[in-house]
């Protein structure tokens, strides 16, 4: 049956991650709107809507059984929070005490894992929604104590039921979207990597490497998200049935990532040697085509289609022919470089086979270790230990919990001091604006203010132009849906949408125009309080943690090198221990990149280390690239570690450990002795004389790593000295 433009558009929408989320919200909001309209009870609309929003914000990615359990926990938390607000609302001192204790406790739950953090944050938001509803009613009445909480929890339960049913019907769609995102990010990484092979004079290699390091962080984030989704859906990590296909696709993505992030030789030297030949253009084209193939695989995965990677296959043949032509010329000055080019071609050929294997991933995964590392807490003891470990002023979670607590208590005091109309919007703004880092808080602060102004202007215009209640109700539903569709990437427009929804809802039961100025004033006040709290209360300037994160990156790289060398001794095994060491190294690299991004958003005096940190990231990521090359080729030679290799490997591991320790303690880092340089030079000479390919590659890469420690040490010394 031929597809129509409408069916194609619907299939495209189905592949978009926010679409299903927005559709669930639309069903929930529209259902409540129709029910309230049919019963003539528009006064119940606002608490039902707010309950739906809070429940949607609390939604976690799980299979339907776990989502049902999470929903029951969420509804219990919502009920307790709403009733507590009702009981304490008219007792300001008790209310302020309860607000402080609950805010701090719920924020500290974020130390456990993201699921706890999501539910705790949504519970806090629902508590403020309860305050807004009580203020609208003029206070709490004992005979109606249950009414507002019942409506809020009913709205939350209604959305939760839709979410559980949806999860049962379409359990694999979020996983397919997550894996598709992994391959999209890998596609961008490969295209960026191809730019390094452009043989141009005065090419700014450092800028391109920094862009590659930042993109590596996005790849790592996508891989981590896909892994968590897989773990939640694989029962006991065994006998996953059809889910095995997605698990093997994840492992293929990991292998592609390791091979894509490999560096076989400094690109500047390759460009200088082969400037007048086409070999680097061929390598650039192959990486670009493999990036396009990853993008095609991403789309094919979402649409349940096969994908074509014939172009990358032909590009590989062309590159192989180009290297063979250079080899046939027999020029001795090219010998070492050609060895590296041949290793590059072999690596990209294996990457091409991995892409081909993605057509039927389950066929190439017999007998492997498919265990995933479980980071979820194993009972109350683990939860308690994780929280207690963060109960220190040095913990970012503790600092954020304290700042948010002071922010909300201050906002509560201010609204009682000046008695503004609809003053509890101050607290709601502060919850959304106050973030763990200064850069994120500043970004959300301005986006929240801009979105609120835009939403108020749009609300004023639409309420004026369309006074009919039914039209305004429809606008409220679509604005609520737009909030969830846009909040991930366009927070300003998302804020405008939720502001528009609130105005239209309030206009159903009162005067929406009367909310415009109070909402604007409260937004400015709440954003200002949150901004001052981040500046003044245990400010978590990211630059002060830069040396520690740099140390963590080096320590993770040292562990990765140890895991690689073990496999060169004992044979290739894609077991959990090796994959965990590799993932930890990439995670540490990504966290350093993210930290530097936050440093660049901080005020001038606190980003003085940013340039030094960027240089360190450049050298650290290059080190990781050299390690990835060893990891990608580890199956090509078993027992290749002889005495010179072992000596330099041991010296490198010891040097990385000393560098990491010095950075962590902020102590001067001593330079390497002359013997280290002699070991590196000796290994380079041996690599030039070696005839066995696997041993030569191991010698070459270890020598490159040894040379890379010098620039790393210089950058580390500058970080320590500041």
XYZ file of C-alpha atoms in Angstrom:
722
model
C 0.000 0.000 0.000
C 1.616 3.282 -1.125
C 2.239 5.856 1.557
C 0.470 9.212 1.415
C 1.895 12.585 2.481
C -0.299 12.405 5.587
C 0.947 8.955 6.586
C 4.539 10.043 5.983
C 4.018 13.111 8.167
C 2.502 10.980 10.939
C 5.374 8.490 10.765
C 7.832 11.369 10.995
C 6.020 12.761 14.031
C 6.117 9.347 15.666
C 9.911 9.330 15.411
C 10.207 12.615 17.348
C 10.917 12.118 21.041
C 8.636 14.944 22.350
C 5.672 13.789 20.253
C 4.530 10.867 22.418
C 5.091 12.901 25.587
C 3.038 15.780 24.187
C 0.303 13.464 22.944
C -0.103 11.937 26.411
C -0.358 15.409 27.916
C -2.908 16.400 25.258
C -5.090 13.385 26.031
C -4.944 14.139 29.758
C -5.621 17.890 29.466
C -8.307 17.529 26.812
C -10.054 14.809 28.809
C -10.157 16.952 31.930
C -11.300 19.984 29.962
C -14.173 18.056 28.383
C -15.182 16.591 31.762
C -15.211 19.954 33.533
C -17.085 21.588 30.672
C -19.664 18.806 30.556
C -20.220 18.970 34.337
C -20.196 22.763 34.401
C -17.485 22.663 37.051
C -14.763 24.888 35.625
C -13.605 25.732 39.158
C -12.015 22.260 39.317
C -10.129 22.844 36.082
C -7.065 24.569 37.552
C -6.160 21.988 40.255
C -6.782 19.125 37.823
C -4.567 20.783 35.204
C -1.843 21.451 37.765
C -1.978 17.853 38.977
C -1.548 16.636 35.398
C 1.458 18.919 34.885
C 3.098 17.811 38.139
C 2.551 14.151 37.264
C 3.992 14.647 33.779
C 7.047 16.354 35.310
C 7.463 13.365 37.655
C 7.309 10.797 34.853
C 10.281 8.435 34.718
C 11.387 6.187 31.889
C 10.608 2.602 32.930
C 8.792 -0.481 31.779
C 5.121 -0.368 32.672
C 5.490 -2.343 35.907
C 8.198 -0.056 37.268
C 6.332 2.998 36.009
C 3.254 1.834 37.910
C 5.301 1.437 41.088
C 6.852 4.869 40.561
C 3.371 6.313 39.995
C 2.088 4.903 43.288
C 5.093 6.384 45.111
C 4.535 9.702 43.336
C 0.835 9.815 44.238
C 1.695 9.032 47.861
C 4.250 11.859 47.936
C 1.790 14.225 46.245
C -0.943 13.388 48.760
C 1.298 13.940 51.777
C 2.684 17.194 50.350
C -0.739 18.631 49.458
C -2.300 17.729 52.827
C 0.717 19.129 54.693
C 0.334 22.443 52.860
C -3.395 22.515 53.696
C -2.763 21.838 57.381
C 0.087 24.342 57.810
C -1.042 27.063 55.420
C -2.493 29.319 58.138
C 0.460 28.763 60.520
C 3.302 30.771 58.926
C 6.092 29.753 61.313
C 5.271 26.059 61.154
C 4.741 26.381 57.413
C 8.171 27.998 56.927
C 9.799 25.255 59.025
C 8.060 22.511 57.079
C 8.921 24.217 53.783
C 12.610 24.382 54.725
C 12.851 20.769 55.942
C 10.924 19.286 53.036
C 12.806 21.303 50.406
C 16.190 20.300 51.786
C 15.220 16.631 52.199
C 13.657 16.285 48.754
C 16.573 18.002 47.021
C 19.048 15.737 48.822
C 17.159 12.754 47.387
C 18.707 13.760 44.075
C 21.947 12.244 45.398
C 20.388 8.772 45.091
C 19.634 8.766 41.366
C 17.701 10.654 38.707
C 14.426 8.831 39.382
C 14.376 9.984 43.016
C 15.375 13.501 41.963
C 12.556 13.706 39.406
C 9.839 12.563 41.819
C 11.140 14.803 44.626
C 11.262 17.866 42.372
C 7.743 17.246 41.062
C 6.478 16.819 44.653
C 7.913 20.199 45.573
C 6.263 21.770 42.529
C 2.905 20.201 43.412
C 3.188 21.572 46.963
C 3.567 25.070 45.509
C 0.626 24.429 43.177
C -1.379 23.641 46.313
C -0.311 26.968 47.822
C -1.417 28.796 44.660
C -4.819 27.092 44.789
C -5.271 27.903 48.470
C -4.366 31.541 47.876
C -6.902 31.678 45.072
C -9.601 30.326 47.454
C -8.596 32.749 50.188
C -7.129 30.188 52.566
C -7.735 26.715 53.929
C -11.104 25.674 55.325
C -11.293 22.690 57.689
C -14.415 21.272 56.061
C -12.746 21.391 52.615
C -9.336 20.179 53.711
C -9.430 17.245 51.327
C -10.894 19.034 48.299
C -7.836 20.681 46.740
C -5.458 17.759 47.416
C -8.038 15.338 46.011
C -8.301 17.269 42.749
C -4.530 17.668 42.393
C -3.909 13.974 43.052
C -6.810 12.998 40.775
C -5.247 14.980 37.929
C -1.887 13.383 38.654
C -3.436 9.892 38.783
C -5.278 10.481 35.498
C -2.069 11.378 33.677
C -0.212 8.575 35.467
C -2.752 6.017 34.277
C -2.348 7.219 30.696
C 1.432 7.014 31.092
C 1.352 3.437 32.431
C -0.978 2.219 29.662
C 1.150 3.996 27.064
C 4.288 2.370 28.449
C 2.669 -1.054 28.225
C 1.558 -0.490 24.618
C 4.702 1.212 23.294
C 7.440 0.047 25.638
C 10.187 -0.069 23.008
C 9.605 3.268 21.307
C 11.579 5.347 23.873
C 14.436 2.846 23.658
C 14.494 3.048 19.859
C 14.522 6.838 20.095
C 17.395 6.745 22.594
C 19.466 4.428 20.378
C 18.634 6.558 17.352
C 19.929 9.570 19.270
C 23.170 7.685 19.959
C 23.737 7.082 16.251
C 22.821 10.689 15.405
C 25.442 11.937 17.854
C 27.950 9.429 16.482
C 27.191 10.734 12.992
C 28.025 14.287 14.102
C 31.182 13.022 15.803
C 32.388 11.247 12.653
C 31.725 14.302 10.483
C 33.683 16.491 12.911
C 36.457 13.899 13.008
C 36.652 13.927 9.207
C 37.484 17.649 9.302
C 40.767 16.802 11.052
C 41.965 14.992 7.921
C 41.627 18.055 5.701
C 45.200 18.650 4.436
C 45.287 22.436 4.625
C 48.151 24.694 5.595
C 47.710 26.541 8.883
C 44.726 24.380 9.794
C 43.464 25.219 13.286
C 43.689 21.677 14.592
C 43.226 22.731 18.231
C 39.849 24.396 17.556
C 38.628 21.321 15.695
C 39.869 19.031 18.441
C 38.040 21.075 21.074
C 34.844 20.872 19.023
C 35.392 17.116 18.809
C 35.903 16.877 22.590
C 32.626 18.712 23.199
C 30.794 16.469 20.756
C 32.302 13.458 22.508
C 30.493 14.627 25.641
C 27.183 14.545 23.758
C 27.916 11.038 22.472
C 28.709 9.863 25.994
C 25.518 11.424 27.342
C 23.443 9.684 24.660
C 25.161 6.348 25.350
C 24.525 6.677 29.079
C 20.853 7.468 28.535
C 20.433 4.496 26.187
C 22.188 2.220 28.685
C 19.864 3.269 31.512
C 16.814 2.644 29.307
C 18.127 -0.776 28.344
C 18.839 -1.700 31.932
C 15.305 -0.829 33.027
C 13.795 -3.020 30.328
C 16.004 -6.099 30.408
C 14.588 -8.428 33.087
C 17.567 -9.423 35.188
C 19.794 -8.529 32.199
C 19.101 -11.997 30.806
C 16.631 -13.517 28.377
C 15.610 -10.131 27.045
C 13.917 -11.721 24.012
C 13.455 -9.172 21.255
C 15.173 -6.565 23.401
C 18.447 -8.402 22.744
C 18.547 -6.708 19.350
C 18.641 -3.275 20.981
C 21.247 -4.438 23.485
C 23.514 -5.603 20.674
C 22.930 -2.344 18.798
C 24.101 -0.534 21.926
C 27.297 -2.595 22.000
C 27.829 -1.865 18.295
C 27.481 1.849 19.057
C 30.080 1.508 21.820
C 32.478 -0.198 19.419
C 31.918 2.479 16.757
C 32.546 5.161 19.374
C 35.845 3.614 20.443
C 37.008 3.282 16.844
C 35.787 6.737 15.839
C 37.606 8.341 18.763
C 40.906 6.627 17.907
C 43.943 8.657 16.776
C 46.764 6.772 15.066
C 49.184 9.648 14.506
C 49.333 13.461 14.874
C 47.256 14.847 12.009
C 49.601 17.784 11.417
C 52.464 15.387 10.604
C 50.268 13.372 8.242
C 49.107 16.512 6.453
C 52.690 17.768 6.058
C 53.915 14.451 4.642
C 51.015 13.757 2.255
C 49.999 17.293 1.353
C 50.321 16.618 -2.403
C 48.524 13.266 -2.313
C 44.869 12.326 -2.070
C 45.107 9.848 0.819
C 43.893 12.273 3.511
C 41.040 13.454 1.299
C 40.080 9.785 0.939
C 40.193 9.326 4.715
C 38.141 12.479 5.196
C 35.525 11.307 2.695
C 35.310 7.856 4.289
C 34.708 9.280 7.769
C 32.134 11.687 6.362
C 30.319 8.866 4.565
C 30.414 6.699 7.687
C 28.886 9.612 9.579
C 26.126 9.773 6.975
C 25.650 6.012 7.314
C 25.216 6.414 11.092
C 22.598 9.082 10.440
C 20.818 6.780 7.988
C 20.972 3.967 10.568
C 19.399 6.280 13.141
C 16.454 7.018 10.862
C 16.123 3.397 9.720
C 15.948 2.276 13.338
C 13.016 4.603 14.022
C 11.154 3.647 10.837
C 11.913 -0.124 11.028
C 13.686 -0.044 7.683
C 17.024 -1.198 6.340
C 19.680 1.405 5.633
C 22.220 1.800 2.851
C 25.918 2.271 3.565
C 27.183 1.460 0.077
C 28.795 4.904 -0.299
C 30.989 4.389 2.758
C 31.927 0.918 1.492
C 33.140 2.391 -1.818
C 34.964 5.178 0.043
C 36.803 2.497 2.058
C 37.890 0.762 -1.161
C 39.194 4.085 -2.528
C 41.160 4.788 0.663
C 42.642 1.292 0.630
C 43.736 1.775 -2.985
C 45.276 5.158 -2.198
C 47.363 3.734 0.663
C 48.431 0.798 -1.534
C 49.581 3.302 -4.197
C 51.691 5.166 -1.644
C 53.145 1.893 -0.368
C 54.121 0.870 -3.913
C 56.283 3.987 -4.280
C 58.653 2.563 -1.655
C 59.776 5.882 -0.181
C 61.660 5.172 3.085
C 60.703 8.496 4.724
C 57.050 7.411 4.571
C 57.557 3.993 6.163
C 56.470 4.847 9.728
C 53.626 7.078 8.573
C 52.341 4.385 6.223
C 52.246 1.917 9.105
C 49.956 4.353 10.937
C 47.837 4.903 7.821
C 47.441 1.157 7.364
C 46.364 0.813 10.996
C 43.884 3.658 10.375
C 42.466 1.859 7.327
C 42.162 -1.383 9.305
C 40.353 0.467 12.077
C 37.918 2.147 9.676
C 37.358 -1.165 7.881
C 36.324 -2.718 11.203
C 34.061 0.282 11.825
C 32.503 -0.335 8.411
C 31.869 -3.979 9.343
C 30.227 -2.801 12.567
C 27.893 -0.614 10.497
C 27.087 -3.589 8.271
C 26.438 -5.712 11.365
C 23.874 -3.179 12.577
C 21.501 -4.501 9.892
C 21.171 -7.741 11.904
C 22.950 -7.056 15.198
C 21.835 -10.253 16.893
C 23.857 -12.403 14.453
C 27.251 -11.119 15.564
C 26.813 -11.259 19.319
C 27.020 -14.940 20.193
C 28.876 -15.793 23.389
C 29.694 -12.258 24.475
C 29.348 -10.723 27.903
C 26.140 -8.677 27.687
C 26.038 -7.637 31.349
C 25.248 -4.009 32.115
C 26.610 -2.266 35.177
C 23.842 -1.568 37.691
C 24.122 1.893 39.249
C 20.687 1.835 40.914
C 20.537 1.666 44.731
C 20.022 -1.816 46.182
C 17.745 -1.079 49.099
C 17.443 1.410 51.925
C 21.069 0.970 52.970
C 22.365 2.150 49.590
C 19.964 5.104 49.602
C 21.121 6.126 53.070
C 24.808 5.759 52.186
C 24.475 7.841 49.036
C 22.689 10.637 50.853
C 25.092 10.616 53.822
C 28.052 10.764 51.425
C 26.668 14.042 50.052
C 25.946 15.667 53.427
C 29.004 17.890 53.266
C 29.473 21.527 52.195
C 31.829 20.320 49.484
C 29.032 18.408 47.738
C 27.272 20.176 44.829
C 24.027 18.410 45.812
C 24.258 19.697 49.399
C 25.017 23.232 48.210
C 22.069 23.214 45.820
C 19.756 21.830 48.511
C 20.808 24.557 50.944
C 20.500 27.332 48.341
C 17.071 26.179 47.187
C 15.867 25.901 50.797
C 17.005 29.434 51.639
C 15.558 30.694 48.353
C 12.069 29.313 49.046
C 12.010 30.351 52.705
C 13.167 33.849 51.721
C 10.509 34.002 49.020
C 7.889 32.900 51.547
C 9.040 35.623 53.951
C 9.004 38.274 51.221
C 5.474 37.446 50.114
C 4.266 37.802 53.710
C 6.235 41.004 54.138
C 4.841 42.829 51.108
C 1.572 40.855 50.727
C 1.505 40.792 46.925
C -1.480 39.412 45.033
C -0.892 35.812 43.907
C 2.475 35.882 45.730
C 3.090 32.130 45.633
C 4.168 32.429 42.030
C 7.394 33.780 43.566
C 8.145 30.335 44.975
C 7.255 28.575 41.742
C 9.574 30.816 39.734
C 12.402 30.226 42.213
C 12.029 26.431 41.962
C 12.341 26.505 38.183
C 15.128 29.118 38.079
C 17.424 27.991 40.927
C 19.876 25.494 39.404
C 22.997 23.768 40.758
C 25.420 25.970 38.768
C 25.619 29.713 38.247
C 25.683 29.384 34.462
C 22.531 27.272 34.340
C 20.751 29.565 36.826
C 21.606 32.659 34.801
C 20.427 31.011 31.592
C 17.113 29.839 33.072
C 16.615 33.166 34.868
C 16.636 35.185 31.661
C 14.695 32.574 29.716
C 12.044 32.450 32.459
C 11.646 36.235 32.485
C 11.556 36.508 28.698
C 9.114 33.615 28.389
C 6.826 35.051 31.063
C 6.710 38.460 29.345
C 6.044 36.793 25.978
C 3.337 34.559 27.463
C 1.610 37.432 29.249
C 1.543 39.499 26.062
C 0.206 36.541 24.073
C -2.340 35.784 26.809
C -3.576 39.374 26.953
C -3.968 39.437 23.161
C -5.696 36.056 22.851
C -8.076 36.607 25.766
C -9.018 39.942 24.260
C -9.434 38.614 20.728
C -11.224 35.393 21.714
C -13.504 36.075 24.693
C -15.481 32.855 24.180
C -14.733 30.486 27.106
C -14.665 27.416 24.845
C -11.985 28.938 22.603
C -9.923 29.949 25.632
C -10.242 26.430 27.022
C -8.899 25.019 23.757
C -6.018 27.520 23.839
C -5.200 26.415 27.397
C -5.005 22.771 26.334
C -2.741 23.440 23.368
C -0.552 25.794 25.404
C -0.095 23.074 28.045
C 0.888 20.598 25.348
C 3.324 23.124 23.852
C 5.024 23.499 27.242
C 5.996 19.823 27.302
C 6.877 19.770 23.605
C 9.257 22.731 23.939
C 10.699 22.616 27.453
C 13.638 20.391 26.537
C 15.186 22.686 23.919
C 13.253 25.971 23.845
C 12.667 26.893 27.461
C 11.705 30.508 26.680
C 8.849 29.379 24.422
C 7.909 26.661 26.924
C 7.608 29.274 29.683
C 5.517 31.463 27.388
C 3.228 28.494 26.709
C 2.674 27.583 30.366
C 2.054 31.259 31.206
C -0.549 31.420 28.442
C -2.187 28.250 29.772
C -2.393 29.696 33.300
C -3.986 32.935 32.056
C -6.599 31.072 30.015
C -7.392 28.704 32.910
C -7.729 31.505 35.450
C -9.964 33.383 33.040
C -12.365 30.423 33.139
C -13.021 30.955 36.849
C -12.269 34.638 37.331
C -10.417 37.547 35.784
C -7.392 36.426 33.829
C -6.387 40.021 33.181
C -5.960 40.531 36.908
C -3.197 37.921 36.934
C -0.967 39.642 34.355
C 0.813 42.202 36.539
C 1.082 39.983 39.651
C 2.546 37.148 37.544
C 5.133 39.473 36.012
C 6.060 41.010 39.371
C 6.310 37.630 41.085
C 8.450 36.221 38.271
C 10.923 39.090 38.565
C 11.000 38.768 42.351
C 11.372 34.979 42.393
C 14.064 35.030 39.697
C 15.953 37.761 41.560
C 15.910 35.831 44.847
C 17.136 32.666 43.125
C 19.907 34.555 41.356
C 21.118 36.172 44.584
C 21.037 32.817 46.385
C 23.295 31.208 43.789
C 25.679 34.163 44.046
C 25.809 34.447 47.830
C 25.063 31.075 49.475
C 27.968 28.604 49.197
C 28.511 29.611 45.555
C 29.579 26.573 43.588
C 32.010 28.212 41.181
C 32.906 25.496 38.725
C 36.406 26.851 38.185
C 37.313 25.895 41.747
C 36.574 22.241 40.947
C 38.463 22.244 37.669
C 41.664 20.704 39.053
C 39.704 17.889 40.730
C 37.802 17.004 37.562
C 41.063 17.128 35.599
C 42.542 14.706 38.143
C 39.505 12.423 37.781
C 39.968 12.396 33.985
C 43.613 11.359 34.302
C 42.814 8.687 36.895
C 40.091 7.250 34.636
C 42.499 7.255 31.665
C 45.088 5.410 33.758
C 42.513 2.740 34.654
C 41.487 2.481 30.994
C 45.117 1.981 29.959
C 45.501 -0.760 32.575
C 42.377 -2.541 31.283
C 43.662 -2.304 27.692
C 47.111 -3.658 28.536
C 45.551 -6.594 30.413
C 43.738 -7.526 27.211
C 46.931 -7.303 25.169
C 48.378 -9.834 27.624
C 45.372 -12.142 27.938
C 43.400 -11.661 24.724
C 40.443 -9.537 23.676
C 37.314 -9.761 25.830
C 34.452 -7.287 25.659
C 33.606 -8.038 29.276
C 31.964 -5.759 31.833
C 35.258 -4.775 33.466
C 36.776 -3.522 30.223
C 33.612 -1.746 29.079
C 33.264 -0.095 32.483
C 36.858 1.199 32.383
C 36.297 2.550 28.871
C 32.982 4.174 29.794
C 34.444 5.730 32.954
C 37.250 7.293 30.915
C 34.811 8.779 28.418
C 32.454 9.886 31.203
C 35.288 11.709 32.970
C 36.282 13.373 29.694
C 32.666 14.434 29.070
C 32.289 15.755 32.634
C 35.446 17.840 32.216
C 34.049 19.281 28.979
C 30.704 20.066 30.668
C 32.456 21.637 33.644
C 34.469 23.905 31.350
C 31.259 24.909 29.558
C 29.835 25.988 32.923
C 33.058 27.842 33.821
C 32.782 29.886 30.615
C 29.349 31.131 31.747
C 30.572 32.366 35.131
C 31.571 35.965 35.978
C 35.007 37.125 34.796
C 37.011 36.635 38.034
C 35.830 33.018 38.306
C 36.641 31.931 34.781
C 40.313 32.876 34.862
C 41.262 29.188 34.613
C 39.066 28.581 31.572
C 41.817 28.945 28.944
C 44.164 26.688 30.903
C 41.334 24.220 31.402
C 40.562 24.175 27.684
C 44.215 23.431 26.916
C 44.149 20.626 29.457
C 40.933 19.258 27.907
C 42.572 19.346 24.472
C 45.576 17.326 25.659
C 43.502 15.016 27.865
C 41.125 14.227 25.006
C 44.089 13.574 22.704
C 45.426 11.138 25.300
C 42.021 9.418 25.347
C 42.148 9.204 21.531
C 45.513 7.430 21.674
C 44.131 5.049 24.315
C 41.064 4.375 22.172
C 43.368 3.345 19.327
C 44.978 0.739 21.583
C 41.528 -0.400 22.678
C 40.229 -0.640 19.122
C 43.167 -2.856 18.013
C 43.505 -4.940 21.177
C 42.303 -8.127 19.478
C 45.039 -8.106 16.835
C 47.934 -9.323 18.957
C 47.979 -11.348 22.156
C 51.080 -11.508 24.330
C 52.812 -8.635 22.476
C 54.040 -6.865 25.606
C 57.832 -7.366 25.802
C 60.271 -5.774 28.281
C 60.594 -2.293 26.640
C 56.821 -2.062 26.186
C 56.221 -3.172 29.765
C 58.734 -0.660 31.146
C 57.203 2.300 29.326
C 53.638 1.172 30.084
C 54.457 0.922 33.791
C 56.163 4.329 33.695
C 53.158 5.903 31.923
C 50.694 4.487 34.446
C 52.850 5.740 37.327
C 53.162 9.173 35.696
C 49.408 9.461 35.174
C 48.844 8.460 38.792
C 51.291 11.131 40.028
C 49.717 13.771 37.793
C 46.227 12.881 39.020
C 47.321 12.930 42.662
C 49.089 16.278 42.280
C 46.092 17.854 40.572
C 43.636 16.525 43.139
C 45.724 17.864 46.033
C 46.699 21.008 44.102
C 50.371 20.265 44.662
C 53.277 20.994 42.299
C 53.712 18.282 39.683
C 57.311 17.166 39.162
C 58.588 16.600 35.629
C 59.630 13.215 34.344
C 63.264 12.195 34.663
C 65.573 11.645 31.724
C 65.012 7.903 31.835
C 61.343 8.362 30.874
C 62.307 10.270 27.727
C 64.896 7.642 26.882
C 62.286 4.883 27.253
C 59.915 6.735 24.916
C 62.640 7.370 22.334
C 63.737 3.723 22.505
C 60.208 2.503 21.893
C 59.878 4.841 18.898
C 63.082 3.375 17.426
C 61.861 -0.161 18.033
C 58.550 0.659 16.355
C 60.450 1.800 13.268
C 62.277 -1.542 13.132
C 59.343 -3.796 14.067
C 57.870 -6.092 11.406
C 54.978 -7.519 13.433
C 51.987 -5.193 13.016
C 50.317 -5.587 16.397
C 53.560 -5.067 18.335
C 54.455 -2.054 16.184
C 51.083 -0.423 16.819
C 51.398 -0.994 20.564
C 54.900 0.507 20.539
C 53.834 3.489 18.434
C 50.774 4.316 20.499
C 52.586 4.004 23.828
C 55.313 6.295 22.492
C 52.666 8.822 21.402
C 51.080 8.609 24.872
C 54.500 9.117 26.457
C 55.058 12.243 24.339
C 51.570 13.501 25.213
C 52.366 13.501 28.937
C 54.645 16.521 28.512
C 51.907 18.936 27.307
C 49.539 17.425 29.882
C 52.026 18.089 32.668
C 52.493 21.698 31.539
C 48.726 22.309 31.540
C 48.405 20.570 34.918
C 51.184 22.732 36.362
C 49.352 25.873 35.243
C 46.106 24.638 36.795
C 47.842 23.918 40.101
C 49.662 27.248 40.136
C 46.509 29.368 39.825
